[in-house]
XYZ file of N, CA and C in Angstrom:
672
model
N -8.841 -3.030 19.932
C -7.894 -3.394 18.807
C -8.203 -5.069 18.337
N -7.911 -5.381 17.369
C -8.047 -6.424 17.013
C -6.928 -7.102 16.111
N -6.486 -8.327 16.241
C -5.533 -9.171 15.610
C -6.015 -9.606 15.082
N -5.329 -10.431 13.826
C -6.619 -11.057 12.569
C -4.855 -12.107 11.913
N -5.439 -13.268 11.991
C -3.743 -14.109 11.430
C -4.828 -14.714 10.319
N -3.908 -15.023 9.477
C -4.351 -15.844 8.385
C -2.899 -17.510 7.956
N -4.294 -18.699 7.880
C -3.675 -19.570 7.646
C -3.165 -19.447 6.443
N -1.882 -19.661 5.860
C -1.431 -19.459 4.182
C -1.381 -20.696 3.948
N -1.872 -21.760 4.102
C -2.164 -23.166 3.400
C -3.817 -22.930 3.639
N -4.339 -22.719 4.070
C -6.186 -22.746 4.030
C -6.689 -21.507 3.386
N -5.996 -20.282 3.696
C -6.403 -18.729 3.559
C -7.725 -18.645 4.766
N -7.472 -19.471 5.550
C -8.747 -19.113 7.052
C -8.106 -18.231 7.963
N -9.019 -17.115 8.603
C -8.898 -16.440 9.379
C -9.192 -16.851 10.728
N -8.271 -16.124 11.667
C -8.919 -16.025 12.887
C -8.544 -14.390 13.406
N -9.225 -14.379 14.576
C -9.674 -12.397 14.840
C -9.898 -13.022 16.380
N -8.696 -12.266 17.164
C -9.001 -11.936 18.503
C -9.044 -10.747 19.237
N -9.323 -10.123 20.164
C -9.157 -8.864 20.579
C -7.939 -8.991 21.402
N -7.054 -7.804 21.302
C -6.070 -7.494 21.339
C -5.922 -7.005 22.599
N -4.849 -7.490 23.822
C -4.497 -6.920 25.312
C -2.984 -6.726 25.178
N -2.269 -7.682 24.457
C -0.592 -7.625 24.440
C -0.274 -8.256 23.332
N 0.387 -7.743 22.661
C 0.728 -8.115 21.384
C 2.598 -8.251 21.124
N 2.973 -9.614 20.361
C 4.213 -10.000 20.390
C 3.806 -9.912 18.791
N 4.102 -9.534 17.950
C 4.219 -9.199 16.623
C 5.102 -10.140 15.750
N 4.318 -11.280 14.587
C 4.849 -11.895 14.297
C 4.345 -11.575 12.860
N 5.145 -12.058 11.620
C 4.457 -12.217 10.473
C 3.402 -12.825 10.381
N 2.585 -12.345 9.439
C 1.201 -12.411 9.297
C 0.116 -12.280 9.903
N 0.603 -11.443 10.821
C -0.459 -10.685 12.368
C -1.146 -9.765 11.632
N -2.004 -8.879 11.839
C -2.807 -7.608 10.879
C -3.329 -7.488 12.110
N -3.326 -5.430 12.577
C -3.673 -4.897 13.569
C -4.550 -3.862 13.096
N -5.696 -3.927 13.553
C -6.602 -3.200 12.837
C -7.562 -2.365 13.811
N -7.709 -1.201 13.916
C -8.096 -0.337 14.363
C -9.725 0.428 13.856
N -10.657 0.577 14.530
C -11.859 0.732 14.619
C -11.728 2.486 14.519
N -10.871 2.917 15.050
C -10.682 4.211 15.228
C -9.121 4.797 15.272
N -9.325 5.798 14.758
C -7.430 6.531 14.698
C -7.713 7.590 14.957
N -6.644 7.757 15.960
C -6.755 9.643 16.346
C -5.699 10.372 15.635
N -3.979 9.585 15.336
C -2.556 10.225 15.316
C -2.302 9.786 13.929
N -3.038 9.301 13.321
C -2.534 8.734 11.445
C -1.619 9.453 10.935
N -0.582 9.289 9.750
C 0.086 10.202 9.487
C 0.585 9.472 7.882
N 0.808 9.869 7.189
C 1.076 9.274 6.118
C 2.488 8.979 5.354
N 2.692 9.407 4.395
C 4.665 9.531 4.178
C 4.782 11.068 3.773
N 6.285 11.352 4.594
C 7.132 12.331 4.841
C 6.792 13.223 6.138
N 5.623 12.253 6.749
C 5.261 13.054 8.551
C 3.944 13.777 8.173
N 3.112 13.487 6.460
C 1.858 14.291 6.550
C 0.941 13.634 7.274
N 0.024 13.928 7.742
C -1.327 14.347 8.517
C -2.377 12.659 7.708
N -2.437 12.224 8.432
C -4.010 11.336 7.978
C -5.033 11.268 7.947
N -6.130 11.605 7.652
C -7.287 12.025 8.567
C -8.111 10.880 8.311
N -8.279 10.949 9.825
C -9.418 9.117 9.711
C -10.508 9.265 10.589
N -11.830 8.471 9.682
C -12.924 9.150 9.664
C -13.377 7.678 9.927
N -14.486 7.802 10.808
C -15.081 6.609 11.358
C -15.676 5.751 10.484
N -15.572 5.121 10.803
C -15.983 3.778 9.455
C -15.151 3.633 7.793
N -13.800 4.180 8.871
C -12.627 3.432 7.244
C -12.009 2.868 7.266
N -10.886 2.230 7.222
C -9.963 0.883 7.240
C -8.919 1.611 7.183
N -8.354 1.005 9.441
C -6.974 1.132 9.356
C -6.292 0.265 9.783
N -5.423 -0.258 8.889
C -4.506 -1.996 9.677
C -3.503 -1.717 9.467
N -2.680 -2.365 9.948
C -1.136 -2.991 9.791
C -1.099 -4.077 10.063
N 0.138 -4.169 9.367
C 0.556 -5.493 9.164
C 2.150 -5.466 9.280
N 3.088 -7.288 9.519
C 4.287 -7.019 9.669
C 4.770 -8.575 8.584
N 6.281 -7.464 8.232
C 6.584 -8.426 7.223
C 8.189 -8.970 7.895
N 8.917 -9.934 8.097
C 10.341 -10.213 8.110
C 10.878 -10.314 7.294
N 11.845 -9.460 7.031
C 12.974 -9.723 5.683
C 14.170 -10.823 6.453
N 14.111 -12.005 4.785
C 14.994 -12.862 5.657
C 15.953 -12.739 4.360
N 16.972 -13.155 4.414
C 18.120 -13.914 3.450
C 17.428 -14.340 1.789
N 17.894 -13.851 1.116
C 17.247 -14.309 -0.190
C 16.039 -13.315 -1.006
N 15.019 -12.753 0.318
C 13.937 -11.800 -0.320
C 14.546 -10.557 -1.205
N 13.218 -10.664 -1.806
C 13.468 -8.409 -3.160
C 13.975 -8.150 -2.264
N 14.580 -6.607 -2.952
C 15.021 -5.402 -2.219
C 13.549 -4.750 -1.424
N 13.791 -4.694 0.115
C 12.935 -4.421 0.716
C 11.673 -3.081 0.150
N 12.408 -2.242 -1.264
C 10.954 -1.063 -1.057
C 10.170 -1.807 -2.246
N 10.580 -2.923 -3.110
C 9.806 -3.611 -3.652
C 7.995 -3.688 -2.813
N 8.699 -3.881 -1.302
C 7.592 -4.124 -0.885
C 5.871 -3.386 -1.235
N 6.467 -2.252 -1.171
C 5.734 -1.356 -1.695
C 4.509 -1.868 -3.082
N 5.477 -2.062 -3.889
C 4.387 -2.941 -5.075
C 3.885 -3.904 -4.844
N 4.174 -4.883 -3.583
C 3.499 -5.848 -3.044
C 2.546 -5.633 -2.564
N 2.425 -4.802 -1.728
C 1.047 -4.038 -1.113
C 0.026 -3.187 -2.029
N 0.627 -1.864 -2.417
C 0.163 -1.950 -3.571
C -0.862 -3.003 -4.916
N -0.620 -4.102 -4.415
C -1.309 -5.069 -5.747
C -2.007 -5.505 -5.001
N -1.352 -5.942 -3.249
C -2.684 -6.563 -2.803
C -4.039 -5.894 -2.328
N -3.422 -4.049 -2.512
C -4.653 -3.376 -2.151
C -5.567 -3.496 -3.044
N -5.310 -3.151 -4.761
C -6.234 -3.299 -5.510
C -6.712 -4.375 -5.653
N -6.146 -5.706 -5.538
C -7.723 -6.512 -5.593
C -8.130 -6.752 -4.768
N -7.957 -6.740 -3.150
C -8.931 -6.985 -2.613
C -10.071 -5.843 -2.828
N -10.013 -4.784 -3.001
C -10.705 -3.569 -3.219
C -11.510 -4.333 -4.695
N -10.724 -4.980 -5.326
C -11.845 -5.340 -6.575
C -12.770 -6.657 -5.777
N -11.902 -7.174 -5.116
C -13.135 -8.590 -4.539
C -13.833 -7.737 -3.771
N -13.749 -6.651 -3.268
C -15.171 -6.231 -2.414
C -16.277 -5.529 -3.327
N -15.660 -4.714 -3.861
C -16.587 -3.908 -5.153
C -16.276 -4.108 -6.635
N -16.445 -5.120 -7.159
C -16.082 -5.546 -8.492
C -16.599 -4.019 -9.689
N -15.710 -4.169 -10.313
C -15.741 -3.332 -11.617
C -15.636 -1.598 -11.085
N -14.838 -1.374 -10.510
C -14.742 0.514 -10.237
C -13.480 0.198 -10.733
N -13.235 1.673 -11.434
C -12.230 1.933 -12.338
C -11.214 2.479 -11.076
N -10.284 0.973 -10.814
C -8.945 1.651 -9.751
C -7.653 2.128 -10.521
N -6.605 2.198 -9.674
C -5.440 2.421 -10.284
C -4.276 2.758 -9.690
N -3.642 2.015 -9.516
C -2.860 2.495 -8.365
C -1.556 3.578 -8.790
N -1.199 4.470 -7.815
C -0.316 5.668 -8.573
C 1.219 5.341 -7.228
N 2.178 5.206 -8.295
C 3.345 5.291 -7.368
C 3.617 6.960 -6.332
N 4.663 6.205 -5.278
C 4.549 5.056 -4.637
C 3.986 4.734 -4.123
N 2.936 5.009 -3.039
C 1.706 4.210 -2.637
C 0.131 4.701 -1.926
N -0.214 5.278 -3.064
C -2.167 5.222 -3.500
C -2.330 4.476 -4.104
N -3.739 4.692 -4.020
C -4.613 3.493 -4.496
C -5.710 4.913 -5.254
N -6.698 4.959 -6.580
C -6.986 5.850 -6.940
C -8.075 5.352 -7.169
N -9.503 5.948 -7.151
C -10.547 5.687 -7.659
C -10.871 7.117 -8.850
N -11.001 6.669 -10.000
C -10.781 7.219 -10.790
C -9.941 8.279 -10.774
N -9.694 9.558 -10.688
C -8.480 10.167 -10.630
C -8.405 11.289 -9.124
N -9.173 10.257 -7.935
C -9.030 11.009 -6.567
C -8.723 9.786 -5.776
N -8.540 10.086 -4.796
C -7.408 8.998 -3.782
C -8.325 8.369 -2.863
N -8.249 7.721 -2.989
C -9.313 6.239 -2.372
C -8.194 5.068 -0.738
N -6.697 5.599 -0.925
C -6.298 4.609 0.145
C -4.877 5.248 0.263
N -3.809 5.328 0.986
C -2.891 5.140 0.893
C -2.009 3.997 1.741
N -0.729 3.892 1.834
C 0.365 2.928 2.266
C 1.363 3.792 2.964
N 1.494 2.923 4.139
C 3.152 3.506 4.813
C 3.760 2.520 4.637
N 4.868 2.055 4.239
C 6.202 1.390 5.228
C 7.171 2.047 5.653
N 7.264 1.753 6.748
C 8.430 1.675 7.986
C 9.154 0.599 8.372
N 10.852 0.688 8.310
C 11.260 -0.257 8.508
C 12.303 -0.245 9.674
N 12.321 -1.455 10.651
C 13.266 -1.579 11.818
C 14.383 -2.399 11.816
N 15.501 -2.259 11.105
C 16.107 -3.672 11.594
C 15.763 -4.283 9.750
N 15.395 -6.064 10.213
C 14.765 -6.565 9.717
C 13.127 -6.612 9.781
N 12.697 -5.642 9.952
C 11.085 -6.213 9.963
C 10.595 -4.809 9.414
N 9.531 -5.161 8.948
C 8.962 -3.969 7.946
C 7.149 -3.904 8.442
N 6.810 -2.681 8.687
C 5.378 -2.477 9.156
C 4.810 -1.708 8.067
N 3.777 -1.965 7.322
C 2.949 -2.015 6.318
C 1.499 -1.074 7.152
N 1.014 0.414 6.990
C 0.299 0.215 7.083
C -0.680 1.172 6.046
N -2.166 0.269 6.229
C -3.246 0.739 5.229
C -4.322 1.415 5.480
N -4.206 2.862 5.020
C -5.824 3.728 5.030
C -6.321 3.197 3.918
N -7.972 3.020 3.804
C -8.945 3.169 2.998
C -9.881 3.655 3.581
N -10.064 4.412 2.554
C -11.720 5.243 2.567
C -12.788 4.439 2.122
N -13.250 3.865 3.681
C -14.797 2.942 3.184
C -15.660 3.626 3.165
N -15.856 4.162 4.544
C -17.173 4.976 4.537
C -17.090 6.345 4.301
N -16.113 6.886 4.508
C -16.534 8.482 3.465
C -15.155 8.881 3.316
N -14.934 10.105 2.874
C -13.657 10.856 2.063
C -13.192 11.841 2.804
N -12.074 12.284 3.101
C -11.573 13.431 4.076
C -11.541 14.385 2.949
N -11.476 15.784 3.518
C -10.997 16.526 2.694
C -9.636 16.938 3.110
N -8.779 16.743 1.492
C -7.926 17.006 0.973
C -7.152 18.081 0.519
N -6.278 18.988 1.495
C -5.468 20.557 0.994
C -4.894 19.860 -0.695
N -4.142 19.090 -0.950
C -3.846 18.717 -2.402
C -3.969 18.533 -3.315
N -5.812 17.272 -2.928
C -5.606 16.099 -4.047
C -7.411 16.424 -3.676
N -7.962 15.255 -4.484
C -9.283 15.231 -4.478
C -9.487 13.852 -3.440
N -9.803 13.456 -2.823
C -10.093 11.664 -2.235
C -11.736 11.348 -2.587
N -11.753 9.909 -2.651
C -13.067 9.193 -2.767
C -13.524 8.399 -1.835
N -14.140 7.784 -1.948
C -14.831 6.596 -0.674
C -15.579 5.802 -1.326
N -15.416 4.748 -0.878
C -16.686 3.451 -1.230
C -18.036 3.611 -0.714
N -18.375 4.415 0.257
C -19.645 5.623 0.883
C -20.750 4.014 1.176
N -19.751 3.761 2.498
C -19.721 2.436 3.108
C -20.251 0.687 2.645
N -19.592 0.592 1.217
C -20.124 -0.326 0.081
C -20.070 -1.734 1.539
N -18.611 -1.866 2.273
C -18.557 -2.969 3.108
C -17.682 -2.027 4.807
N -17.915 -2.832 5.620
C -17.401 -2.433 6.876
C -15.873 -2.752 7.069
N -14.958 -1.917 7.915
C -13.328 -2.053 8.166
C -13.632 -3.498 8.737
N -14.023 -4.370 9.442
C -14.234 -5.873 10.083
C -14.549 -6.629 8.854
N -15.477 -5.956 7.911
C -15.428 -7.414 6.357
C -14.229 -7.115 5.443
N -13.633 -5.888 6.035
C -12.578 -5.408 4.744
C -11.464 -6.146 4.925
N -10.964 -6.209 6.443
C -9.836 -7.292 7.019
C -9.507 -8.178 6.299
N -10.461 -9.053 6.702
C -9.892 -10.844 5.896
C -9.000 -10.446 4.881
N -9.941 -9.638 3.487
C -9.875 -9.224 2.194
C -8.308 -9.442 2.088
N -7.997 -8.245 2.651
C -6.717 -7.546 2.407
C -5.522 -8.445 3.114
N -6.260 -9.086 4.111
C -4.996 -10.035 4.836
C -5.284 -10.759 3.778
N -6.077 -11.429 3.430
C -5.373 -12.727 2.596
C -5.131 -12.122 1.227
N -5.147 -11.218 0.514
C -4.653 -10.844 -0.490
C -3.353 -10.447 -0.361
N -3.556 -10.317 0.690
C -1.602 -9.619 1.080
C -0.861 -10.887 0.946
N -1.439 -11.719 1.991
C -0.559 -13.254 2.364
C -0.319 -13.642 1.069
N -1.054 -14.148 -0.136
C -0.426 -14.640 -1.444
C 0.080 -13.657 -2.312
N 0.087 -12.183 -2.253
C 0.985 -11.534 -3.080
C 2.488 -11.360 -2.000
N 2.479 -11.525 -0.904
C 3.842 -11.575 -0.280
C 4.191 -12.839 -0.842
N 3.656 -13.969 -0.857
C 4.060 -15.459 -1.023
C 4.727 -15.280 -2.527
N 4.273 -14.335 -3.164
C 4.403 -14.020 -4.758
C 6.410 -13.248 -5.285
N 5.738 -11.996 -4.123
C 6.857 -11.217 -3.821
C 7.736 -12.062 -4.132
N 8.328 -12.984 -3.041
C 9.344 -13.853 -2.657
C 9.521 -15.047 -3.383
N 8.667 -14.789 -4.922
C 8.822 -16.403 -5.143
C 9.130 -15.933 -6.957
N 8.913 -14.431 -7.493
C 8.840 -13.834 -8.645
C 9.298 -13.428 -9.372
N 10.050 -13.591 -10.721
C 11.206 -12.532 -11.062
C 10.930 -11.491 -10.511
N 11.496 -9.938 -9.959
C 11.421 -8.967 -9.755
C 11.092 -8.468 -10.936
N 11.266 -8.333 -12.125
C 11.002 -7.675 -13.449
C 9.678 -8.011 -13.370
N 8.933 -8.769 -13.585
C 7.211 -10.104 -13.555
C 6.992 -9.137 -12.542
N 7.234 -9.220 -11.846
C 6.556 -8.523 -10.609
C 5.898 -6.725 -10.743
N 7.400 -6.403 -11.055
C 7.131 -4.852 -11.517
C 6.240 -4.847 -12.712
N 6.369 -5.640 -14.050
C 5.260 -5.325 -14.673
C 4.094 -5.796 -14.009
N 3.087 -6.455 -13.215
C 2.295 -6.880 -12.787
C 1.932 -5.410 -12.375
N 3.070 -4.679 -11.293
C 1.979 -3.343 -10.567
C 1.362 -2.203 -11.892
N 3.050 -2.156 -13.108
C 2.628 -1.439 -14.091
C 1.041 -1.398 -14.657
N 0.842 -3.371 -14.771
C -0.089 -3.300 -15.133
C -1.570 -2.685 -14.698
N -1.222 -2.336 -13.023
C -2.622 -1.746 -12.636
C -2.188 -0.225 -12.152
N -1.178 0.433 -12.827
C -0.867 1.618 -12.476
C -1.530 2.937 -13.608
N -0.627 3.764 -13.471
C -1.001 5.270 -14.802
C -0.058 4.951 -15.367
N -0.810 4.836 -16.916
C -0.345 4.455 -18.292
C 0.867 5.749 -18.210
N 2.139 5.175 -19.069
C 3.429 5.546 -19.036
C 2.888 6.687 -19.971
N 3.678 8.152 -19.474
C 3.596 9.623 -20.387
C 2.293 10.391 -19.193
N 2.202 9.770 -18.320
C 1.229 11.040 -17.134
C 1.912 11.276 -16.453
N 1.260 12.589 -16.126
C 2.388 13.802 -15.591
C 2.319 13.478 -14.206
N 3.682 13.507 -13.329
C 3.701 12.800 -11.885
C 4.121 14.125 -11.518
N 3.891 14.889 -10.057
C 4.871 15.266 -9.235
C 5.154 14.825 -8.117
N 6.893 14.432 -7.810
C 6.869 13.705 -6.419
C 7.770 14.730 -5.535
N 6.880 14.344 -4.566
C 7.341 15.385 -3.467
C 8.839 15.002 -2.642
N 9.597 15.646 -2.358
C 10.641 15.391 -1.730
C 10.785 15.164 -0.443
N 11.206 15.155 0.895
C 11.456 14.941 2.063
C 11.518 16.347 2.304
N 12.859 17.452 1.661
C 13.213 18.471 2.163
C 11.765 19.628 1.297
N 10.884 19.101 0.934
C 9.810 19.943 0.402
C 9.750 20.401 -0.944
N 10.877 19.838 -1.976
C 11.304 19.813 -3.171
C 10.456 19.415 -3.479
N 10.198 19.832 -5.431
C 9.153 18.407 -5.881
C 9.929 18.639 -7.254
N 9.986 17.307 -8.120
C 10.320 17.071 -9.046
C 8.719 16.149 -9.685
N 9.042 16.869 -11.176
C 7.886 16.675 -11.874
C 8.162 15.861 -13.384
N 7.569 15.400 -14.071
C 7.454 14.836 -15.594
C 6.838 13.494 -15.953
N 6.799 13.760 -17.021
C 5.852 12.152 -17.990
C 6.557 10.998 -17.177
N 5.380 10.201 -16.659
C 5.409 9.054 -16.369
C 6.491 8.199 -16.966
N 7.438 7.083 -17.053
C 8.009 6.572 -17.850
C 8.524 4.642 -16.875
N 7.542 4.357 -16.220
C 8.070 3.281 -15.898
C 8.148 3.455 -14.382
N 8.674 1.730 -13.859
C 9.823 1.885 -12.849
C 10.462 0.835 -12.894
N 11.903 0.826 -12.314
C 12.716 -0.080 -12.216
C 12.240 -1.531 -11.617
N 13.319 -2.509 -11.658
C 12.755 -3.634 -10.979
C 12.840 -3.892 -9.341
N 13.189 -2.259 -8.787
C 13.223 -2.105 -6.813
C 12.661 -1.273 -7.011
N 11.148 -1.012 -8.530
C 10.240 -0.314 -7.277
C 10.482 0.951 -7.801
N 11.642 1.937 -8.199
C 12.296 2.923 -8.511
C 11.387 3.180 -9.574
N 10.574 5.030 -9.341
C 10.275 5.507 -10.274
C 10.980 5.915 -11.640
N 10.724 5.884 -12.856
C 11.403 6.972 -13.762
C 10.233 7.931 -14.374
N 10.987 9.194 -14.251
C 10.720 10.187 -15.191
C 11.544 11.040 -16.364
N 10.882 11.216 -17.446
C 11.876 11.888 -18.266
C 11.579 12.900 -18.044
N 12.648 14.034 -18.609
C 12.607 15.677 -17.665
C 14.388 15.778 -18.631
N 13.905 16.690 -19.794
C 14.561 16.973 -20.581
C 15.171 16.388 -21.612
N 14.265 15.368 -21.795
C 15.008 14.136 -22.702
C 15.823 12.865 -22.209
N 15.506 13.193 -20.779
C 16.580 12.083 -20.215
C 15.372 11.199 -19.145
N 15.630 10.157 -18.922
C 15.135 9.428 -17.686
C 15.588 9.989 -16.381
N 15.415 10.284 -14.736
C 15.837 10.285 -14.010
C 14.946 9.433 -13.061
N 15.746 8.751 -12.485
C 15.222 7.526 -11.274
C 15.637 8.554 -10.430
N 14.084 7.722 -9.413
C 13.771 8.169 -7.760
C 13.183 7.334 -7.497
N 13.951 7.516 -6.407
C 13.614 6.485 -4.802
C 12.619 6.835 -3.707
N 11.602 6.140 -3.629
C 10.675 6.827 -2.245
C 11.572 6.822 -1.099
N 12.067 5.382 -0.560
C 12.948 5.712 0.288
C 12.928 4.442 1.019
């Protein structure tokens, strides 16, 4: 395991091997192999060699925006990092936590909160794409290594976290929408109990909640 720290003033990175970890905001934990990964709602995350598996920590403070909007910051940081690594790809954010290459899943994000600490986990198919039962997956086919991608994502997230804390929530939501699937896209949302809700995408609320059009009305759905 490798720990990466970012100097927010200079953007420089410092990496060292991890033997004991007392995590603070700004730390990243990056694994070169992952055997028991999982996605949202307990779904299995398939960890194939050469892909990126990294987690970071955010310490919530008084005055921070609503914690669920961290998923918007994470998505924007991720798409910015992949843009920097491999420019010109047809990338798109999908609510609440996926990054698509074309119409196929390239990466996923999982946020988990305990008290005032939120762990954000990122999985990116840098080397190869797993076979998924419910969707197509894509990969960057080894365009860069996890070790090379880690500081790109860490730096991007540090910048986005600063903007998350300082920008107007409405403006931040609009920035996410500018990189997401267009309004009118048909989405199916899977609930924790196995039920699904489907309808045309109608944007997001300032707190990151999804807006779906159903039977002439707008239904607001929150990921958790």
